[in-house]
Amino acid sequence: MGASARYLGRLAGTNGASHEASSLDRTRQHCALYFYKFGDLRRTSSIETIGERRGMGAGSLRMRVGNFKAIGSGGHLDHIRYLEEVETEVRTSVISRTGQRSVEVVEAILGKGSFKNPKDHEILAELFNLVTWRDKNAIILDPYAGSGTTGHSVLAMNAEDNGNRRFILIESGDPTEKKIPKHRYTDEITAERVRRVVTGQWADGKSHPKHKTGFHFYRARDEITKAAIMASTRESLADIILQVVEEESNRIDCRVDGHTYLIGRTRLGYGIALVWDLVTGKTSAPILTWKVLERVLDEADRAGVAKPVHIYATANTAPITDDLYRFHQIPNSILASLGILNGGGDGEE
């Protein structure tokens, strides 16, 4: 609430003149804004009524700062609720809960020792409701799904308030394959947990509620490996690079077409180039030479992108200069950016 205090230090009185709020008034004001932004507020008939009830005088809570026009008609604060009046717990910056509960839940669903350090599905449900403003039609994406806790959370949320939320879970498996082969991980852990939560058929054999819903399970046809990258076409490789390049590309309208080497620009405007075979059947390795570097920099100038340009190639024989370009070796740089070890994937929750 520190940022809120900067806007609430001065209040407008009934006569329109600004005055400093008392310490008590400022405390109450901070609480009011906090609950406007994050809590379930009750609409009041008038702000003057609350002001008089608190002994502050009619109009003493009237807001004059333009930043708050959106929260009340005419620039006035017409929603207010104090901490002592709130029945539910306020979400704090630090959430403290023992991790044993989440372990017990996963073991009840999948069996003892099935997954190490799972997240708490109840905590996730609280956070999802917070950031989606309890939107019953929200779509929750988890790119590192692990044991499927996010899917479990969404199912529980829908069951609680008859919502229609959906989830998208992405998991590539554990590259160490300590417990289960990587290619079986997603099906036998991530998806299996969701299946058992939906059907109510947990490993503990106890009675659990069923959910009248289902989900689709898709498996990627090909893995991203060193061999797959080296066999890529220019366009498919460019698609991957534009997602993982340093500085992070914009992912929307970040591609630059019409050039031999230049393929896009980063979010900050730096160029992205790919030195790759353009002629089918060409056997020479796509190496960044001094001559190729000159052509890349010329294309960058014509396209109006900033330097240094991020250049991807299998090798580099051009002079090193960080002011003009940054070299990224194919395929290792791409695999490292994706967090892929030894041509495999990463699958920890």
PDB file of N, CA, C and O in Angstrom, residues 236-292:
ATOM      1  N   SER A 236      11.038 -22.685 -40.399  1.00  0.00           N
ATOM      2  CA  SER A 236      10.723 -23.328 -39.118  1.00  0.00           C
ATOM      3  C   SER A 236      11.746 -22.951 -38.054  1.00  0.00           C
ATOM      4  O   SER A 236      11.402 -22.754 -36.881  1.00  0.00           O
ATOM      5  N   LEU A 237      13.018 -22.813 -38.445  1.00  0.00           N
ATOM      6  CA  LEU A 237      14.044 -22.409 -37.494  1.00  0.00           C
ATOM      7  C   LEU A 237      13.843 -20.955 -37.069  1.00  0.00           C
ATOM      8  O   LEU A 237      14.041 -20.601 -35.903  1.00  0.00           O
ATOM      9  N   ALA A 238      13.437 -20.114 -38.011  1.00  0.00           N
ATOM     10  CA  ALA A 238      13.168 -18.714 -37.679  1.00  0.00           C
ATOM     11  C   ALA A 238      12.036 -18.607 -36.667  1.00  0.00           C
ATOM     12  O   ALA A 238      12.079 -17.773 -35.751  1.00  0.00           O
ATOM     13  N   ASP A 239      11.013 -19.451 -36.803  1.00  0.00           N
ATOM     14  CA  ASP A 239       9.896 -19.428 -35.854  1.00  0.00           C
ATOM     15  C   ASP A 239      10.375 -19.701 -34.438  1.00  0.00           C
ATOM     16  O   ASP A 239       9.913 -19.072 -33.477  1.00  0.00           O
ATOM     17  N   ILE A 240      11.307 -20.663 -34.291  1.00  0.00           N
ATOM     18  CA  ILE A 240      11.831 -20.989 -32.962  1.00  0.00           C
ATOM     19  C   ILE A 240      12.678 -19.841 -32.425  1.00  0.00           C
ATOM     20  O   ILE A 240      12.533 -19.420 -31.269  1.00  0.00           O
ATOM     21  N   ILE A 241      13.554 -19.319 -33.249  1.00  0.00           N
ATOM     22  CA  ILE A 241      14.466 -18.251 -32.812  1.00  0.00           C
ATOM     23  C   ILE A 241      13.700 -17.019 -32.350  1.00  0.00           C
ATOM     24  O   ILE A 241      14.060 -16.384 -31.342  1.00  0.00           O
ATOM     25  N   LEU A 242      12.642 -16.667 -33.053  1.00  0.00           N
ATOM     26  CA  LEU A 242      11.876 -15.479 -32.690  1.00  0.00           C
ATOM     27  C   LEU A 242      11.186 -15.612 -31.334  1.00  0.00           C
ATOM     28  O   LEU A 242      10.740 -14.620 -30.754  1.00  0.00           O
ATOM     29  N   GLN A 243      11.114 -16.833 -30.812  1.00  0.00           N
ATOM     30  CA  GLN A 243      10.525 -17.042 -29.498  1.00  0.00           C
ATOM     31  C   GLN A 243      11.556 -17.040 -28.375  1.00  0.00           C
ATOM     32  O   GLN A 243      11.212 -16.816 -27.213  1.00  0.00           O
ATOM     33  N   VAL A 244      12.818 -17.300 -28.707  1.00  0.00           N
ATOM     34  CA  VAL A 244      13.818 -17.505 -27.644  1.00  0.00           C
ATOM     35  C   VAL A 244      14.958 -16.497 -27.659  1.00  0.00           C
ATOM     36  O   VAL A 244      15.798 -16.504 -26.765  1.00  0.00           O
ATOM     37  N   VAL A 245      15.004 -15.611 -28.640  1.00  0.00           N
ATOM     38  CA  VAL A 245      16.127 -14.692 -28.772  1.00  0.00           C
ATOM     39  C   VAL A 245      16.284 -13.835 -27.516  1.00  0.00           C
ATOM     40  O   VAL A 245      15.309 -13.539 -26.823  1.00  0.00           O
ATOM     41  N   GLU A 246      17.503 -13.440 -27.211  1.00  0.00           N
ATOM     42  CA  GLU A 246      17.755 -12.560 -26.072  1.00  0.00           C
ATOM     43  C   GLU A 246      16.969 -11.264 -26.216  1.00  0.00           C
ATOM     44  O   GLU A 246      16.649 -10.835 -27.313  1.00  0.00           O
ATOM     45  N   GLU A 247      16.701 -10.644 -25.103  1.00  0.00           N
ATOM     46  CA  GLU A 247      15.878  -9.440 -24.995  1.00  0.00           C
ATOM     47  C   GLU A 247      14.402  -9.771 -25.182  1.00  0.00           C
ATOM     48  O   GLU A 247      13.544  -8.954 -24.931  1.00  0.00           O
ATOM     49  N   GLU A 248      14.089 -10.974 -25.648  1.00  0.00           N
ATOM     50  CA  GLU A 248      12.746 -11.450 -25.915  1.00  0.00           C
ATOM     51  C   GLU A 248      12.095 -10.665 -27.052  1.00  0.00           C
ATOM     52  O   GLU A 248      11.908  -9.473 -26.990  1.00  0.00           O
ATOM     53  N   SER A 249      11.761 -11.380 -28.097  1.00  0.00           N
ATOM     54  CA  SER A 249      11.054 -10.753 -29.203  1.00  0.00           C
ATOM     55  C   SER A 249       9.625 -10.475 -28.788  1.00  0.00           C
ATOM     56  O   SER A 249       9.133 -11.009 -27.803  1.00  0.00           O
ATOM     57  N   ASN A 250       8.959  -9.647 -29.546  1.00  0.00           N
ATOM     58  CA  ASN A 250       7.617  -9.215 -29.178  1.00  0.00           C
ATOM     59  C   ASN A 250       6.590 -10.321 -29.317  1.00  0.00           C
ATOM     60  O   ASN A 250       5.512 -10.249 -28.758  1.00  0.00           O
ATOM     61  N   ARG A 251       6.919 -11.358 -30.088  1.00  0.00           N
ATOM     62  CA  ARG A 251       6.035 -12.496 -30.324  1.00  0.00           C
ATOM     63  C   ARG A 251       4.810 -12.113 -31.130  1.00  0.00           C
ATOM     64  O   ARG A 251       4.078 -12.966 -31.606  1.00  0.00           O
ATOM     65  N   ILE A 252       4.554 -10.857 -31.276  1.00  0.00           N
ATOM     66  CA  ILE A 252       3.477 -10.376 -32.140  1.00  0.00           C
ATOM     67  C   ILE A 252       4.065  -9.281 -33.017  1.00  0.00           C
ATOM     68  O   ILE A 252       4.602  -8.298 -32.533  1.00  0.00           O
ATOM     69  N   ASP A 253       3.967  -9.461 -34.325  1.00  0.00           N
ATOM     70  CA  ASP A 253       4.514  -8.490 -35.286  1.00  0.00           C
ATOM     71  C   ASP A 253       6.006  -8.258 -35.071  1.00  0.00           C
ATOM     72  O   ASP A 253       6.497  -7.143 -35.229  1.00  0.00           O
ATOM     73  N   CYS A 254       6.760  -9.305 -34.690  1.00  0.00           N
ATOM     74  CA  CYS A 254       8.201  -9.145 -34.493  1.00  0.00           C
ATOM     75  C   CYS A 254       8.986  -9.618 -35.714  1.00  0.00           C
ATOM     76  O   CYS A 254      10.187  -9.421 -35.791  1.00  0.00           O
ATOM     77  N   ARG A 255       8.323 -10.233 -36.671  1.00  0.00           N
ATOM     78  CA  ARG A 255       9.007 -10.754 -37.857  1.00  0.00           C
ATOM     79  C   ARG A 255       9.272  -9.635 -38.857  1.00  0.00           C
ATOM     80  O   ARG A 255       8.470  -8.717 -39.024  1.00  0.00           O
ATOM     81  N   VAL A 256      10.417  -9.734 -39.508  1.00  0.00           N
ATOM     82  CA  VAL A 256      10.776  -8.800 -40.581  1.00  0.00           C
ATOM     83  C   VAL A 256      10.997  -9.632 -41.838  1.00  0.00           C
ATOM     84  O   VAL A 256      11.884 -10.483 -41.879  1.00  0.00           O
ATOM     85  N   ASP A 257      10.208  -9.410 -42.860  1.00  0.00           N
ATOM     86  CA  ASP A 257      10.283 -10.194 -44.098  1.00  0.00           C
ATOM     87  C   ASP A 257      11.032  -9.442 -45.187  1.00  0.00           C
ATOM     88  O   ASP A 257      11.291  -8.240 -45.082  1.00  0.00           O
ATOM     89  N   GLY A 258      11.379 -10.191 -46.231  1.00  0.00           N
ATOM     90  CA  GLY A 258      11.967  -9.575 -47.417  1.00  0.00           C
ATOM     91  C   GLY A 258      13.477  -9.450 -47.395  1.00  0.00           C
ATOM     92  O   GLY A 258      14.033  -8.683 -48.185  1.00  0.00           O
ATOM     93  N   HIS A 259      14.150 -10.186 -46.504  1.00  0.00           N
ATOM     94  CA  HIS A 259      15.605 -10.104 -46.420  1.00  0.00           C
ATOM     95  C   HIS A 259      16.217 -11.506 -46.480  1.00  0.00           C
ATOM     96  O   HIS A 259      15.571 -12.503 -46.161  1.00  0.00           O
ATOM     97  N   THR A 260      17.473 -11.555 -46.860  1.00  0.00           N
ATOM     98  CA  THR A 260      18.171 -12.838 -46.945  1.00  0.00           C
ATOM     99  C   THR A 260      18.512 -13.372 -45.566  1.00  0.00           C
ATOM    100  O   THR A 260      18.381 -14.574 -45.302  1.00  0.00           O
ATOM    101  N   TYR A 261      18.926 -12.487 -44.666  1.00  0.00           N
ATOM    102  CA  TYR A 261      19.364 -12.910 -43.334  1.00  0.00           C
ATOM    103  C   TYR A 261      18.482 -12.374 -42.208  1.00  0.00           C
ATOM    104  O   TYR A 261      18.209 -13.078 -41.247  1.00  0.00           O
ATOM    105  N   LEU A 262      18.066 -11.140 -42.300  1.00  0.00           N
ATOM    106  CA  LEU A 262      17.281 -10.526 -41.232  1.00  0.00           C
ATOM    107  C   LEU A 262      15.902 -11.173 -41.154  1.00  0.00           C
ATOM    108  O   LEU A 262      15.204 -11.276 -42.168  1.00  0.00           O
ATOM    109  N   ILE A 263      15.500 -11.620 -39.955  1.00  0.00           N
ATOM    110  CA  ILE A 263      14.205 -12.286 -39.797  1.00  0.00           C
ATOM    111  C   ILE A 263      13.267 -11.569 -38.831  1.00  0.00           C
ATOM    112  O   ILE A 263      12.072 -11.866 -38.792  1.00  0.00           O
ATOM    113  N   GLY A 264      13.780 -10.647 -38.014  1.00  0.00           N
ATOM    114  CA  GLY A 264      12.889  -9.977 -37.078  1.00  0.00           C
ATOM    115  C   GLY A 264      13.592  -8.949 -36.232  1.00  0.00           C
ATOM    116  O   GLY A 264      14.762  -8.615 -36.464  1.00  0.00           O
ATOM    117  N   ARG A 265      12.876  -8.440 -35.250  1.00  0.00           N
ATOM    118  CA  ARG A 265      13.418  -7.466 -34.309  1.00  0.00           C
ATOM    119  C   ARG A 265      12.932  -7.822 -32.912  1.00  0.00           C
ATOM    120  O   ARG A 265      11.848  -8.375 -32.743  1.00  0.00           O
ATOM    121  N   THR A 266      13.733  -7.503 -31.897  1.00  0.00           N
ATOM    122  CA  THR A 266      13.355  -7.802 -30.525  1.00  0.00           C
ATOM    123  C   THR A 266      12.380  -6.755 -30.013  1.00  0.00           C
ATOM    124  O   THR A 266      12.092  -5.757 -30.683  1.00  0.00           O
ATOM    125  N   ARG A 267      11.897  -6.972 -28.819  1.00  0.00           N
ATOM    126  CA  ARG A 267      10.964  -6.036 -28.219  1.00  0.00           C
ATOM    127  C   ARG A 267      11.581  -4.654 -28.072  1.00  0.00           C
ATOM    128  O   ARG A 267      10.890  -3.644 -28.111  1.00  0.00           O
ATOM    129  N   LEU A 268      12.893  -4.604 -27.883  1.00  0.00           N
ATOM    130  CA  LEU A 268      13.587  -3.323 -27.737  1.00  0.00           C
ATOM    131  C   LEU A 268      14.084  -2.771 -29.065  1.00  0.00           C
ATOM    132  O   LEU A 268      14.751  -1.739 -29.092  1.00  0.00           O
ATOM    133  N   GLY A 269      13.785  -3.462 -30.165  1.00  0.00           N
ATOM    134  CA  GLY A 269      14.122  -2.937 -31.484  1.00  0.00           C
ATOM    135  C   GLY A 269      15.413  -3.432 -32.088  1.00  0.00           C
ATOM    136  O   GLY A 269      15.802  -2.982 -33.164  1.00  0.00           O
ATOM    137  N   TYR A 270      16.125  -4.360 -31.419  1.00  0.00           N
ATOM    138  CA  TYR A 270      17.368  -4.887 -31.971  1.00  0.00           C
ATOM    139  C   TYR A 270      17.063  -5.933 -33.047  1.00  0.00           C
ATOM    140  O   TYR A 270      16.093  -6.686 -32.943  1.00  0.00           O
ATOM    141  N   GLY A 271      17.912  -5.976 -34.070  1.00  0.00           N
ATOM    142  CA  GLY A 271      17.697  -6.891 -35.173  1.00  0.00           C
ATOM    143  C   GLY A 271      17.960  -8.346 -34.796  1.00  0.00           C
ATOM    144  O   GLY A 271      18.742  -8.641 -33.886  1.00  0.00           O
ATOM    145  N   ILE A 272      17.308  -9.261 -35.515  1.00  0.00           N
ATOM    146  CA  ILE A 272      17.508 -10.697 -35.350  1.00  0.00           C
ATOM    147  C   ILE A 272      17.790 -11.264 -36.731  1.00  0.00           C
ATOM    148  O   ILE A 272      16.994 -11.068 -37.660  1.00  0.00           O
ATOM    149  N   ALA A 273      18.904 -11.961 -36.876  1.00  0.00           N
ATOM    150  CA  ALA A 273      19.279 -12.497 -38.187  1.00  0.00           C
ATOM    151  C   ALA A 273      19.589 -13.980 -38.080  1.00  0.00           C
ATOM    152  O   ALA A 273      20.044 -14.466 -37.041  1.00  0.00           O
ATOM    153  N   LEU A 274      19.361 -14.693 -39.171  1.00  0.00           N
ATOM    154  CA  LEU A 274      19.618 -16.129 -39.251  1.00  0.00           C
ATOM    155  C   LEU A 274      20.438 -16.425 -40.489  1.00  0.00           C
ATOM    156  O   LEU A 274      20.023 -16.103 -41.605  1.00  0.00           O
ATOM    157  N   VAL A 275      21.614 -17.022 -40.277  1.00  0.00           N
ATOM    158  CA  VAL A 275      22.458 -17.443 -41.395  1.00  0.00           C
ATOM    159  C   VAL A 275      22.192 -18.925 -41.606  1.00  0.00           C
ATOM    160  O   VAL A 275      22.648 -19.769 -40.838  1.00  0.00           O
ATOM    161  N   TRP A 276      21.436 -19.232 -42.639  1.00  0.00           N
ATOM    162  CA  TRP A 276      21.007 -20.608 -42.878  1.00  0.00           C
ATOM    163  C   TRP A 276      20.977 -20.877 -44.380  1.00  0.00           C
ATOM    164  O   TRP A 276      20.889 -19.951 -45.186  1.00  0.00           O
ATOM    165  N   ASP A 277      21.057 -22.140 -44.746  1.00  0.00           N
ATOM    166  CA  ASP A 277      21.057 -22.500 -46.164  1.00  0.00           C
ATOM    167  C   ASP A 277      19.744 -22.095 -46.806  1.00  0.00           C
ATOM    168  O   ASP A 277      18.661 -22.413 -46.317  1.00  0.00           O
ATOM    169  N   LEU A 278      19.851 -21.408 -47.911  1.00  0.00           N
ATOM    170  CA  LEU A 278      18.662 -20.934 -48.608  1.00  0.00           C
ATOM    171  C   LEU A 278      18.339 -21.772 -49.839  1.00  0.00           C
ATOM    172  O   LEU A 278      17.224 -21.733 -50.343  1.00  0.00           O
ATOM    173  N   VAL A 279      19.319 -22.528 -50.343  1.00  0.00           N
ATOM    174  CA  VAL A 279      19.141 -23.314 -51.554  1.00  0.00           C
ATOM    175  C   VAL A 279      19.027 -24.789 -51.182  1.00  0.00           C
ATOM    176  O   VAL A 279      19.870 -25.325 -50.485  1.00  0.00           O
ATOM    177  N   THR A 280      17.990 -25.442 -51.623  1.00  0.00           N
ATOM    178  CA  THR A 280      17.789 -26.849 -51.315  1.00  0.00           C
ATOM    179  C   THR A 280      18.954 -27.681 -51.838  1.00  0.00           C
ATOM    180  O   THR A 280      19.377 -27.546 -52.984  1.00  0.00           O
ATOM    181  N   GLY A 281      19.466 -28.535 -50.964  1.00  0.00           N
ATOM    182  CA  GLY A 281      20.566 -29.396 -51.378  1.00  0.00           C
ATOM    183  C   GLY A 281      21.936 -28.782 -51.204  1.00  0.00           C
ATOM    184  O   GLY A 281      22.945 -29.438 -51.453  1.00  0.00           O
ATOM    185  N   LYS A 282      21.995 -27.542 -50.742  1.00  0.00           N
ATOM    186  CA  LYS A 282      23.286 -26.898 -50.540  1.00  0.00           C
ATOM    187  C   LYS A 282      24.019 -27.567 -49.378  1.00  0.00           C
ATOM    188  O   LYS A 282      23.442 -27.804 -48.326  1.00  0.00           O
ATOM    189  N   THR A 283      25.280 -27.890 -49.552  1.00  0.00           N
ATOM    190  CA  THR A 283      25.995 -28.668 -48.543  1.00  0.00           C
ATOM    191  C   THR A 283      26.902 -27.822 -47.652  1.00  0.00           C
ATOM    192  O   THR A 283      27.356 -28.301 -46.624  1.00  0.00           O
ATOM    193  N   SER A 284      27.202 -26.607 -48.018  1.00  0.00           N
ATOM    194  CA  SER A 284      28.099 -25.790 -47.218  1.00  0.00           C
ATOM    195  C   SER A 284      27.437 -25.400 -45.905  1.00  0.00           C
ATOM    196  O   SER A 284      26.233 -25.166 -45.836  1.00  0.00           O
ATOM    197  N   ALA A 285      28.232 -25.353 -44.827  1.00  0.00           N
ATOM    198  CA  ALA A 285      27.694 -25.038 -43.502  1.00  0.00           C
ATOM    199  C   ALA A 285      27.325 -23.561 -43.414  1.00  0.00           C
ATOM    200  O   ALA A 285      28.017 -22.705 -43.970  1.00  0.00           O
ATOM    201  N   PRO A 286      26.239 -23.222 -42.743  1.00  0.00           N
ATOM    202  CA  PRO A 286      25.814 -21.828 -42.589  1.00  0.00           C
ATOM    203  C   PRO A 286      26.685 -21.094 -41.563  1.00  0.00           C
ATOM    204  O   PRO A 286      26.347 -21.017 -40.385  1.00  0.00           O
ATOM    205  N   ILE A 287      27.820 -20.586 -42.005  1.00  0.00           N
ATOM    206  CA  ILE A 287      28.795 -19.942 -41.131  1.00  0.00           C
ATOM    207  C   ILE A 287      28.711 -18.427 -41.284  1.00  0.00           C
ATOM    208  O   ILE A 287      28.525 -17.899 -42.387  1.00  0.00           O
ATOM    209  N   LEU A 288      28.871 -17.730 -40.173  1.00  0.00           N
ATOM    210  CA  LEU A 288      28.915 -16.272 -40.200  1.00  0.00           C
ATOM    211  C   LEU A 288      30.337 -15.831 -40.536  1.00  0.00           C
ATOM    212  O   LEU A 288      31.239 -15.916 -39.703  1.00  0.00           O
ATOM    213  N   THR A 289      30.535 -15.388 -41.747  1.00  0.00           N
ATOM    214  CA  THR A 289      31.837 -14.881 -42.186  1.00  0.00           C
ATOM    215  C   THR A 289      31.805 -13.355 -42.176  1.00  0.00           C
ATOM    216  O   THR A 289      30.761 -12.735 -41.964  1.00  0.00           O
ATOM    217  N   TRP A 290      32.969 -12.756 -42.423  1.00  0.00           N
ATOM    218  CA  TRP A 290      33.035 -11.294 -42.477  1.00  0.00           C
ATOM    219  C   TRP A 290      32.139 -10.747 -43.588  1.00  0.00           C
ATOM    220  O   TRP A 290      31.436  -9.758 -43.403  1.00  0.00           O
ATOM    221  N   LYS A 291      32.122 -11.424 -44.739  1.00  0.00           N
ATOM    222  CA  LYS A 291      31.304 -10.977 -45.864  1.00  0.00           C
ATOM    223  C   LYS A 291      29.817 -11.079 -45.531  1.00  0.00           C
ATOM    224  O   LYS A 291      29.034 -10.166 -45.829  1.00  0.00           O
ATOM    225  N   VAL A 292      29.434 -12.189 -44.898  1.00  0.00           N
ATOM    226  CA  VAL A 292      28.029 -12.354 -44.516  1.00  0.00           C
ATOM    227  C   VAL A 292      27.646 -11.321 -43.462  1.00  0.00           C
ATOM    228  O   VAL A 292      26.551 -10.756 -43.505  1.00  0.00           O
TER     229      VAL A 292
END
